CSV table of C-alpha atoms in Angstrom, one decimal:
chain,number,residue,atom,x,y,z
A,30,UNK,CA,21.7,67.2,61.7
A,31,UNK,CA,19.6,69.1,64.3
A,32,UNK,CA,17.5,72.2,63.6
A,33,UNK,CA,20.0,74.6,65.2
A,34,UNK,CA,22.8,73.3,63.0
A,35,UNK,CA,20.6,73.6,60.0
A,36,UNK,CA,19.7,77.2,60.7
A,37,UNK,CA,23.4,78.0,61.4
A,38,UNK,CA,24.4,76.5,58.1
A,39,UNK,CA,21.7,78.3,56.2
A,40,UNK,CA,22.7,81.6,57.8
A,41,UNK,CA,26.4,80.9,56.9
A,42,UNK,CA,25.4,80.1,53.3
A,43,UNK,CA,23.4,83.4,53.1
A,44,UNK,CA,26.4,85.4,54.4
A,45,UNK,CA,28.8,83.5,52.1
A,46,UNK,CA,26.8,84.6,49.0
A,47,UNK,CA,27.5,88.2,49.9
A,48,UNK,CA,31.2,88.0,50.6
A,49,UNK,CA,34.1,89.3,48.5
A,50,UNK,CA,35.6,85.8,48.7
A,51,UNK,CA,32.5,84.1,47.1
A,52,UNK,CA,32.3,86.8,44.4
A,53,UNK,CA,36.0,87.2,43.7
A,54,UNK,CA,35.5,86.4,40.0
A,55,UNK,CA,33.4,89.5,39.5
A,56,UNK,CA,35.8,91.8,41.6
A,57,UNK,CA,32.6,93.4,43.1
A,58,UNK,CA,32.6,94.0,46.8
A,59,UNK,CA,29.0,93.6,47.9
A,60,UNK,CA,27.4,94.6,51.2
A,61,UNK,CA,26.8,91.4,53.3
A,62,UNK,CA,23.2,90.4,53.5
A,63,UNK,CA,23.1,89.9,57.2
A,64,UNK,CA,19.8,90.5,59.1
A,65,UNK,CA,20.5,92.1,62.5
A,66,UNK,CA,18.8,90.4,65.4
A,67,UNK,CA,17.3,93.4,67.2
A,68,UNK,CA,16.7,91.3,70.3
A,69,UNK,CA,20.5,90.7,70.7
A,70,UNK,CA,22.2,93.8,72.0
A,71,UNK,CA,25.6,92.6,71.0
A,72,UNK,CA,24.4,92.1,67.4
A,73,UNK,CA,23.1,95.6,67.4
A,74,UNK,CA,26.4,97.0,68.6
A,75,UNK,CA,28.3,95.0,66.0
A,76,UNK,CA,26.0,96.4,63.3
A,77,UNK,CA,27.3,99.9,64.3
A,78,UNK,CA,30.7,99.1,63.0
A,79,UNK,CA,31.0,100.7,59.6
A,80,UNK,CA,33.6,100.2,56.8
A,81,UNK,CA,33.8,103.9,56.0
A,82,UNK,CA,34.2,104.9,59.6
A,83,UNK,CA,36.9,102.3,60.1
A,84,UNK,CA,38.7,103.5,56.9
A,85,UNK,CA,38.4,107.2,58.1
A,86,UNK,CA,40.0,106.4,61.4
A,87,UNK,CA,42.9,104.6,59.7
A,88,UNK,CA,43.2,107.6,57.3
A,89,UNK,CA,43.3,110.0,60.3
A,90,UNK,CA,46.2,108.1,61.8
A,91,UNK,CA,48.2,108.1,58.5
A,92,UNK,CA,48.2,111.9,58.4
A,93,UNK,CA,51.1,111.6,60.9
A,94,UNK,CA,53.2,109.5,58.6
A,95,UNK,CA,54.8,106.5,60.2
A,96,UNK,CA,54.4,107.9,63.7
A,97,UNK,CA,57.8,106.6,64.8
A,98,UNK,CA,58.3,106.8,68.5
A,99,UNK,CA,60.5,109.6,69.9
A,100,UNK,CA,59.4,112.1,67.2
A,101,UNK,CA,57.0,115.1,67.0
A,102,UNK,CA,54.8,113.2,64.6
A,103,UNK,CA,54.4,110.5,67.2
A,104,UNK,CA,53.5,113.0,69.9
A,105,UNK,CA,51.1,114.7,67.6
A,106,UNK,CA,49.4,111.4,66.8
A,107,UNK,CA,49.0,110.7,70.6
A,108,UNK,CA,47.3,114.0,71.0
A,109,UNK,CA,45.0,113.3,68.1
A,110,UNK,CA,44.1,109.9,69.4
A,111,UNK,CA,43.3,111.4,72.8
A,112,UNK,CA,41.1,114.1,71.2
A,113,UNK,CA,39.2,111.4,69.2
A,114,UNK,CA,38.6,109.3,72.2
A,115,UNK,CA,37.2,112.3,74.1
A,116,UNK,CA,35.0,113.1,71.1
A,117,UNK,CA,33.5,109.7,71.3
A,118,UNK,CA,32.4,110.3,74.9
A,119,UNK,CA,35.3,108.3,76.4
A,120,UNK,CA,36.3,111.3,78.4
A,121,UNK,CA,38.3,109.6,81.2
A,122,UNK,CA,41.4,109.5,79.0
A,123,UNK,CA,44.7,109.0,80.7
A,124,UNK,CA,48.3,108.6,79.7
A,125,UNK,CA,51.1,106.2,80.7
A,126,UNK,CA,54.4,108.1,80.9
A,127,UNK,CA,57.8,106.3,80.8
A,128,UNK,CA,61.4,106.8,79.7
A,129,UNK,CA,62.9,105.2,76.7
A,130,UNK,CA,66.7,105.5,76.5
A,131,UNK,CA,68.1,102.9,74.1
A,132,UNK,CA,71.8,102.3,73.7
A,133,UNK,CA,73.4,104.5,71.0
A,134,UNK,CA,73.3,102.9,67.5
A,135,UNK,CA,76.4,101.4,66.2
A,136,UNK,CA,78.1,103.7,63.7
A,137,UNK,CA,77.8,102.6,60.1
A,138,UNK,CA,81.0,102.0,58.0
A,139,UNK,CA,82.3,105.0,56.1
A,140,UNK,CA,80.9,105.2,52.5
A,141,UNK,CA,77.7,103.3,53.3
A,142,UNK,CA,74.6,104.5,51.4
A,143,UNK,CA,72.8,107.2,53.3
A,144,UNK,CA,69.7,108.8,51.9
A,145,UNK,CA,68.0,112.0,53.0
A,146,UNK,CA,68.1,113.6,56.5
A,147,UNK,CA,67.1,111.0,59.0
A,148,UNK,CA,67.5,108.4,56.3
A,149,UNK,CA,69.3,105.1,56.2
A,150,UNK,CA,70.2,103.9,59.7
A,151,UNK,CA,67.7,106.3,61.3
A,152,UNK,CA,64.7,104.0,61.2
A,153,UNK,CA,66.1,100.7,62.5
A,154,UNK,CA,68.1,97.7,61.5
A,155,UNK,CA,69.1,96.9,58.0
A,156,UNK,CA,66.9,94.3,56.2
A,157,UNK,CA,67.6,90.7,57.0
A,158,UNK,CA,66.0,87.3,56.6
A,159,UNK,CA,62.8,86.1,58.3
A,160,UNK,CA,63.2,86.5,62.0
A,161,UNK,CA,63.4,83.5,64.4
A,162,UNK,CA,60.9,84.3,67.1
A,163,UNK,CA,60.6,82.5,70.4
A,164,UNK,CA,57.4,80.5,70.3
A,165,UNK,CA,56.7,81.7,66.8
A,166,UNK,CA,56.5,78.4,65.1
A,167,UNK,CA,58.5,76.9,62.2
A,168,UNK,CA,58.2,78.5,58.8
A,169,UNK,CA,57.4,76.3,55.8
A,170,UNK,CA,56.8,76.9,52.1
A,171,UNK,CA,58.1,79.8,50.0
A,172,UNK,CA,59.9,82.5,52.0
A,173,UNK,CA,61.0,85.9,50.9
A,174,UNK,CA,63.4,88.4,52.4
A,175,UNK,CA,61.9,90.7,55.1
A,176,UNK,CA,63.2,93.5,57.3
A,177,UNK,CA,62.8,97.2,58.1
A,178,UNK,CA,63.3,99.7,55.4
A,179,UNK,CA,65.8,102.3,56.6
A,180,UNK,CA,66.4,104.2,53.3
A,181,UNK,CA,64.4,107.4,53.0
A,182,UNK,CA,65.0,107.5,49.2
A,183,UNK,CA,62.8,104.4,48.8
A,184,UNK,CA,59.8,106.6,49.6
A,185,UNK,CA,59.0,108.4,46.3
A,186,UNK,CA,56.5,110.8,47.9
A,187,UNK,CA,58.5,113.9,48.8
A,188,UNK,CA,55.9,115.2,51.2
A,189,UNK,CA,55.8,111.9,53.2
A,190,UNK,CA,59.6,111.6,53.0
A,191,UNK,CA,59.9,115.0,54.6
A,192,UNK,CA,57.2,114.2,57.2
A,193,UNK,CA,59.1,111.1,58.3
A,194,UNK,CA,62.5,112.7,58.2
A,195,UNK,CA,62.8,113.6,61.9
A,196,UNK,CA,64.8,110.9,63.7
A,197,UNK,CA,63.8,109.3,67.0
A,198,UNK,CA,65.3,110.9,70.1
A,199,UNK,CA,65.5,109.2,73.5
A,200,UNK,CA,63.6,110.5,76.5
A,201,UNK,CA,60.0,110.6,77.8
A,202,UNK,CA,57.3,108.7,76.0
A,203,UNK,CA,53.5,108.7,76.4
A,204,UNK,CA,50.7,106.4,75.4
A,205,UNK,CA,47.0,107.1,75.8
A,206,UNK,CA,44.0,105.0,77.0
A,207,UNK,CA,40.4,105.4,78.1
A,208,UNK,CA,38.1,103.1,80.1
A,209,UNK,CA,34.5,102.0,80.0
A,210,UNK,CA,33.6,101.6,83.7
A,211,UNK,CA,31.6,98.5,84.6
A,212,UNK,CA,28.4,99.0,86.5
A,213,UNK,CA,28.4,96.0,88.9
A,214,UNK,CA,31.9,94.6,88.6
A,215,UNK,CA,34.1,97.7,87.9
A,216,UNK,CA,37.0,96.1,89.6
A,217,UNK,CA,37.4,93.6,86.7
A,218,UNK,CA,38.6,94.5,83.3
A,219,UNK,CA,39.4,93.4,79.8
A,220,UNK,CA,42.2,95.3,77.9
A,221,UNK,CA,41.8,95.9,74.1
A,222,UNK,CA,45.0,97.1,72.5
A,223,UNK,CA,46.7,98.2,69.3
A,224,UNK,CA,50.0,100.0,68.8
A,225,UNK,CA,50.0,103.5,67.2
A,226,UNK,CA,53.7,103.8,66.3
A,227,UNK,CA,55.3,102.5,63.1
A,228,UNK,CA,58.5,102.5,61.1
A,229,UNK,CA,59.6,102.0,57.5
A,230,UNK,CA,59.1,105.5,55.8
A,231,UNK,CA,55.5,104.8,54.9
A,232,UNK,CA,52.3,105.7,56.7
A,233,UNK,CA,52.1,102.6,58.9
A,234,UNK,CA,48.6,102.1,57.6
A,235,UNK,CA,48.5,98.4,58.2
A,236,UNK,CA,51.2,98.2,60.9
A,237,UNK,CA,49.4,99.3,62.9
A,238,UNK,CA,46.9,102.0,62.1
A,239,UNK,CA,44.6,99.1,61.1
A,240,UNK,CA,44.8,97.6,64.7
A,241,UNK,CA,44.7,101.0,66.4
A,242,UNK,CA,41.5,101.9,64.4
A,243,UNK,CA,39.8,98.8,65.7
A,244,UNK,CA,40.5,99.8,69.3
A,245,UNK,CA,39.3,103.4,68.6
A,246,UNK,CA,36.1,102.2,66.8
A,247,UNK,CA,35.3,99.9,69.7
A,248,UNK,CA,35.9,102.8,72.2
A,249,UNK,CA,33.4,104.8,70.1
A,250,UNK,CA,30.7,102.2,70.3
A,251,UNK,CA,31.1,101.2,73.9
A,252,UNK,CA,31.2,104.9,75.0
A,253,UNK,CA,27.7,105.4,73.8
A,254,UNK,CA,25.7,106.3,76.9
A,255,UNK,CA,23.0,103.7,76.0
A,256,UNK,CA,25.6,100.9,76.3
A,257,UNK,CA,26.1,99.5,79.8
A,258,UNK,CA,28.6,96.8,80.8
A,259,UNK,CA,28.9,94.8,84.0
A,260,UNK,CA,32.7,94.7,83.8
A,261,UNK,CA,35.2,97.4,82.7
A,262,UNK,CA,37.0,97.6,79.4
A,263,UNK,CA,40.2,99.5,78.7
A,264,UNK,CA,41.0,100.8,75.3
A,265,UNK,CA,44.8,101.0,75.0
A,266,UNK,CA,46.9,102.6,72.2
A,267,UNK,CA,50.4,101.4,72.8
A,268,UNK,CA,53.5,103.3,71.9
A,269,UNK,CA,57.1,102.0,71.3
A,270,UNK,CA,55.9,98.6,70.0
A,271,UNK,CA,58.4,98.7,67.1
A,272,UNK,CA,61.3,99.3,69.5
A,273,UNK,CA,60.6,96.1,71.5
A,274,UNK,CA,57.1,96.3,73.1
A,275,UNK,CA,58.4,99.0,75.4
A,276,UNK,CA,55.1,100.8,75.9
A,277,UNK,CA,53.3,97.6,76.9
A,278,UNK,CA,56.2,96.6,79.1
A,279,UNK,CA,56.0,100.0,80.9
A,280,UNK,CA,52.3,99.5,81.4
A,281,UNK,CA,52.8,96.1,83.0
A,282,UNK,CA,55.7,97.4,85.2
A,283,UNK,CA,53.7,100.3,86.4
A,284,UNK,CA,50.2,98.9,86.7
A,285,UNK,CA,50.4,95.1,87.4
A,286,UNK,CA,50.7,95.5,91.2
A,287,UNK,CA,47.8,98.0,91.3
A,288,UNK,CA,45.2,95.5,90.0
A,289,UNK,CA,41.9,95.4,91.9
A,290,UNK,CA,42.9,98.0,94.6
A,291,UNK,CA,40.1,100.4,95.5
A,292,UNK,CA,41.4,104.0,95.6
A,293,UNK,CA,40.4,105.8,97.6
A,294,UNK,CA,39.2,103.0,99.9
A,295,UNK,CA,35.4,102.9,100.0
A,296,UNK,CA,35.0,105.0,96.9
A,297,UNK,CA,34.0,102.1,94.6
A,298,UNK,CA,36.7,103.3,92.2
A,299,UNK,CA,39.5,101.1,90.8
A,300,UNK,CA,42.2,102.9,88.9
A,301,UNK,CA,43.6,99.5,87.7
A,302,UNK,CA,40.9,96.9,87.7
A,303,UNK,CA,41.9,93.2,87.8
A,304,UNK,CA,43.0,92.0,84.4
A,305,UNK,CA,40.7,89.3,83.0
A,306,UNK,CA,42.2,89.2,79.5
A,307,UNK,CA,44.3,91.2,77.0
A,308,UNK,CA,43.3,91.3,73.3
A,309,UNK,CA,45.8,92.8,70.9
A,310,UNK,CA,45.3,93.8,67.3
A,311,UNK,CA,48.4,94.1,65.1
A,312,UNK,CA,48.4,94.1,61.2
A,313,UNK,CA,44.8,93.4,60.3
A,314,UNK,CA,44.3,93.8,56.6
A,315,UNK,CA,46.7,92.0,54.1
A,316,UNK,CA,46.0,88.3,53.5
A,317,UNK,CA,47.0,87.7,49.9
A,318,UNK,CA,48.6,84.3,50.5
A,319,UNK,CA,52.1,82.8,50.4
A,320,UNK,CA,54.6,84.4,48.0
A,321,UNK,CA,54.8,82.9,44.5
A,322,UNK,CA,57.9,80.7,43.8
A,323,UNK,CA,59.6,83.8,42.2
A,324,UNK,CA,59.0,85.9,45.3
A,325,UNK,CA,56.2,88.0,43.8
A,326,UNK,CA,52.8,88.3,45.5
A,327,UNK,CA,49.3,88.0,44.1
A,328,UNK,CA,47.5,91.3,43.8
A,329,UNK,CA,44.1,90.0,45.0
A,330,UNK,CA,43.1,88.9,48.4
A,331,UNK,CA,43.4,85.1,48.7
A,332,UNK,CA,40.0,83.2,48.7
A,333,UNK,CA,40.9,81.6,52.0
A,334,UNK,CA,41.5,85.0,53.8
A,335,UNK,CA,40.7,84.8,57.5
A,336,UNK,CA,41.1,86.4,60.8
A,337,UNK,CA,44.0,84.8,62.8
A,338,UNK,CA,43.5,84.5,66.5
A,339,UNK,CA,46.7,83.5,68.3
A,340,UNK,CA,47.7,82.5,71.8
A,341,UNK,CA,51.1,81.4,73.1
A,342,UNK,CA,51.2,77.7,73.9
A,343,UNK,CA,54.4,77.9,76.0
A,344,UNK,CA,53.1,80.8,78.2
A,345,UNK,CA,52.2,80.3,81.9
A,346,UNK,CA,48.6,81.2,81.0
A,347,UNK,CA,48.4,79.0,77.9
A,348,UNK,CA,45.2,77.2,78.9
A,349,UNK,CA,43.3,80.4,79.8
A,350,UNK,CA,44.6,82.1,76.7
A,351,UNK,CA,43.5,79.1,74.5
A,352,UNK,CA,40.1,79.3,76.1
A,353,UNK,CA,39.9,83.0,75.3
A,354,UNK,CA,41.0,82.4,71.7
A,355,UNK,CA,38.4,79.8,71.1
A,356,UNK,CA,35.8,82.0,72.7
A,357,UNK,CA,36.6,84.7,70.1
A,358,UNK,CA,36.5,82.1,67.4
A,359,UNK,CA,32.9,81.4,68.4
A,360,UNK,CA,32.2,85.2,68.5
A,361,UNK,CA,33.6,85.4,64.9
A,362,UNK,CA,31.2,82.6,63.8
A,363,UNK,CA,28.3,84.5,65.2
A,364,UNK,CA,29.0,88.1,64.5
A,365,UNK,CA,31.6,88.5,61.7
A,366,UNK,CA,29.9,89.2,58.3
A,367,UNK,CA,32.6,88.0,55.8
A,368,UNK,CA,35.6,86.2,57.1
A,369,UNK,CA,36.0,83.1,59.3
A,370,UNK,CA,38.6,82.9,62.1
A,371,UNK,CA,41.4,80.5,62.7
A,372,UNK,CA,43.1,79.8,66.0
A,373,UNK,CA,46.8,79.3,66.3
A,374,UNK,CA,49.2,78.6,69.2
A,375,UNK,CA,52.2,80.8,68.3
A,376,UNK,CA,51.4,84.4,69.4
A,377,UNK,CA,54.6,86.4,69.3
A,378,UNK,CA,56.2,89.8,68.7
A,379,UNK,CA,53.3,92.0,69.7
A,380,UNK,CA,52.0,93.9,72.8
A,381,UNK,CA,50.1,91.0,74.2
A,382,UNK,CA,53.5,89.3,74.9
A,383,UNK,CA,54.3,91.2,78.2
A,384,UNK,CA,50.9,90.0,79.5
A,385,UNK,CA,51.0,86.3,78.4
A,386,UNK,CA,52.4,85.0,81.7
A,387,UNK,CA,50.1,87.1,83.8
A,388,UNK,CA,46.6,86.8,82.3
A,389,UNK,CA,44.8,85.3,79.3
A,390,UNK,CA,46.3,87.0,76.3
A,391,UNK,CA,45.5,86.7,72.6
A,392,UNK,CA,46.4,88.6,69.4
A,393,UNK,CA,44.3,89.1,66.3
A,394,UNK,CA,46.1,89.4,63.0
A,395,UNK,CA,45.9,89.2,59.3
A,396,UNK,CA,48.3,86.1,59.2
A,397,UNK,CA,50.3,84.0,61.6
A,398,UNK,CA,53.0,86.3,63.0
A,399,UNK,CA,55.9,84.0,63.2
A,400,UNK,CA,55.4,81.6,60.3
A,401,UNK,CA,53.7,83.8,57.7
A,402,UNK,CA,54.3,87.5,58.3
A,403,UNK,CA,57.9,86.6,59.2
A,404,UNK,CA,58.2,84.7,55.9
A,405,UNK,CA,57.1,87.5,53.7
A,406,UNK,CA,53.4,87.0,53.3
A,407,UNK,CA,53.0,90.8,53.7
A,408,UNK,CA,55.4,92.7,51.4
A,409,UNK,CA,54.4,96.0,52.9
A,410,UNK,CA,55.6,95.2,56.4
A,411,UNK,CA,57.9,98.0,57.6
A,412,UNK,CA,58.1,99.3,54.0
A,413,UNK,CA,57.4,102.6,52.2
A,414,UNK,CA,54.4,100.9,50.6
A,415,UNK,CA,52.5,100.6,53.9
A,416,UNK,CA,50.2,103.4,52.7
A,417,UNK,CA,46.5,103.9,53.0
A,418,UNK,CA,46.3,103.9,49.2
A,419,UNK,CA,47.9,100.5,49.0
A,420,UNK,CA,44.9,98.6,50.4
A,421,UNK,CA,41.6,97.8,48.8
A,422,UNK,CA,38.1,97.7,50.3
A,423,UNK,CA,38.5,93.9,50.6
A,424,UNK,CA,41.6,94.5,52.7
A,425,UNK,CA,39.9,97.0,54.9
A,426,UNK,CA,36.9,94.7,55.3
A,427,UNK,CA,39.1,92.0,56.6
A,428,UNK,CA,40.2,94.4,59.4
A,429,UNK,CA,36.6,95.3,60.0
A,430,UNK,CA,35.7,91.6,60.5
A,431,UNK,CA,38.4,91.5,63.2
A,432,UNK,CA,36.7,94.4,64.8
A,433,UNK,CA,33.3,92.6,64.6
A,434,UNK,CA,35.0,89.5,66.2
A,435,UNK,CA,36.5,91.4,69.1
A,436,UNK,CA,33.4,93.5,69.7
A,437,UNK,CA,31.2,90.5,69.7
A,438,UNK,CA,33.5,88.5,72.0
A,439,UNK,CA,34.2,91.3,74.5
A,440,UNK,CA,30.6,92.5,74.6
A,441,UNK,CA,29.5,89.0,75.7
A,442,UNK,CA,32.3,88.7,78.3
A,443,UNK,CA,31.3,92.0,79.9
A,444,UNK,CA,27.6,91.3,79.5
A,445,UNK,CA,26.9,94.4,77.5
A,446,UNK,CA,23.4,95.6,77.1
A,447,UNK,CA,21.6,98.7,75.9
A,448,UNK,CA,19.6,100.8,78.4
A,449,UNK,CA,17.1,103.6,77.7
A,450,UNK,CA,18.6,107.0,77.5
A,451,UNK,CA,18.2,109.0,80.8
A,452,UNK,CA,15.8,111.9,80.6
C-alpha cells in the first residue's frame, strides 16, 4: 500500500468514527471530525454547507404545502424561491414560462369515495403497484404497494389539508433559475437542478424540497462575491415534474437551440451557454432499507445508507454520463463527511431525463429510482407523511452529503477559486 492510499484510509477511518452510521447503537448524531484543508478552495466552500441552513431551506419550502403545479401555493413558492436566490446575491434570476394544458381527467364512477374539496381524484392517479419504468432496472426482493395519495382525508392536519385543497388548473406555468457567470469560459455551463413541485397532500419535504434545497444552498455559496468560476453554473428549480417532467421538457424545447450563441454579438454575453452536464437532485433523505417481509419499514436509517448517483445506460450520452457519475463518486470520496456514494446505470423518472440524449446527465437520490423507490423503499413517497417533521437529523444529513458531493464535483469542473474581496 502506497503512502497516499494509507493517508486516504486513515482519513476515511477518522471520518467514519464520527458518522451516525458508525455510532448507530448510541443513537447520537455527532459532528464529523473533518479538518478542512484551507489550501483547497473547494474544501473551504464545501465546509460552508451547514445542516441547519439546509433544514431551514427545506422548512421554508414546506410552508407552501405540497406546492402542486397549477395552484396559488405553487406560484407563491416560485416567488419565494426567486426572492431567496436574490437575497443570496444571485440577482440575475429569470423565469421559464410555458403552457401546461393536460387532457381533462376521466370522470370517476358514481359513488366513489371523495374526501374534502379538491380531494380524491384531484391530486393524481389512484394508488397502484410499483411502476415499470423504461430503463429503470428490474426490481428484486420485498416489494410493497406504491402510488400517489389522492385522498385529502388521509391528511390528519386540518391546516395542511386546507392549504393543499386548491386543485390544479391548466394554463401558464413558470419556473425560476439564476446563473453564476464564468469568468473565462462563460459560454459553457453546468446545470444543477431540483424540482420544487410535489403531490400527495403532505409538504413534499423529501420529494422534492430536499433536492430543491440543495440547489438553493449551492446557489448561496457560489453567489458569494469571493467565489470565482471559469465556467458558468445554472441553478434550476423545475416545475411540473410530477405531471411528467413538463418544466424540464419546456426548458429543453425553448433553450436547446440557443446554446453557445453570443447575444448581442460581441457582447461576451451568452443567455444560454453550451451545456456541459446536467445534475439533478430528487428525493435525497430517506434510506431506511428494503421493506420488511410484512411490508413494514425500519424506523432507523440503515447502516449502509449512501448517496445514489445514477446515469442512464441506454441513453445516447451514456458514456459521457457514466464518466460524470464516476467523477462525482470521486468528489463524494473526497468531500462528503458521512455517507459514501454508489453509482448505478438506471437513471429514470426525473428532470435529467429530457437531457440524457443531449448532454452528460446524472441524478443524485436517496435510493435507486426504478428498483428501490418504485418498490416501496420510501413509504412517504407521494403520501401525506412526506412532512418536515417526519425526518430525523440523520435523514437530513444524508441530503447534506449529497450537497457536499455536488458542490465538490461542480466546483472542480468549473475550476472554482476564492479571490480577495474588491475594495
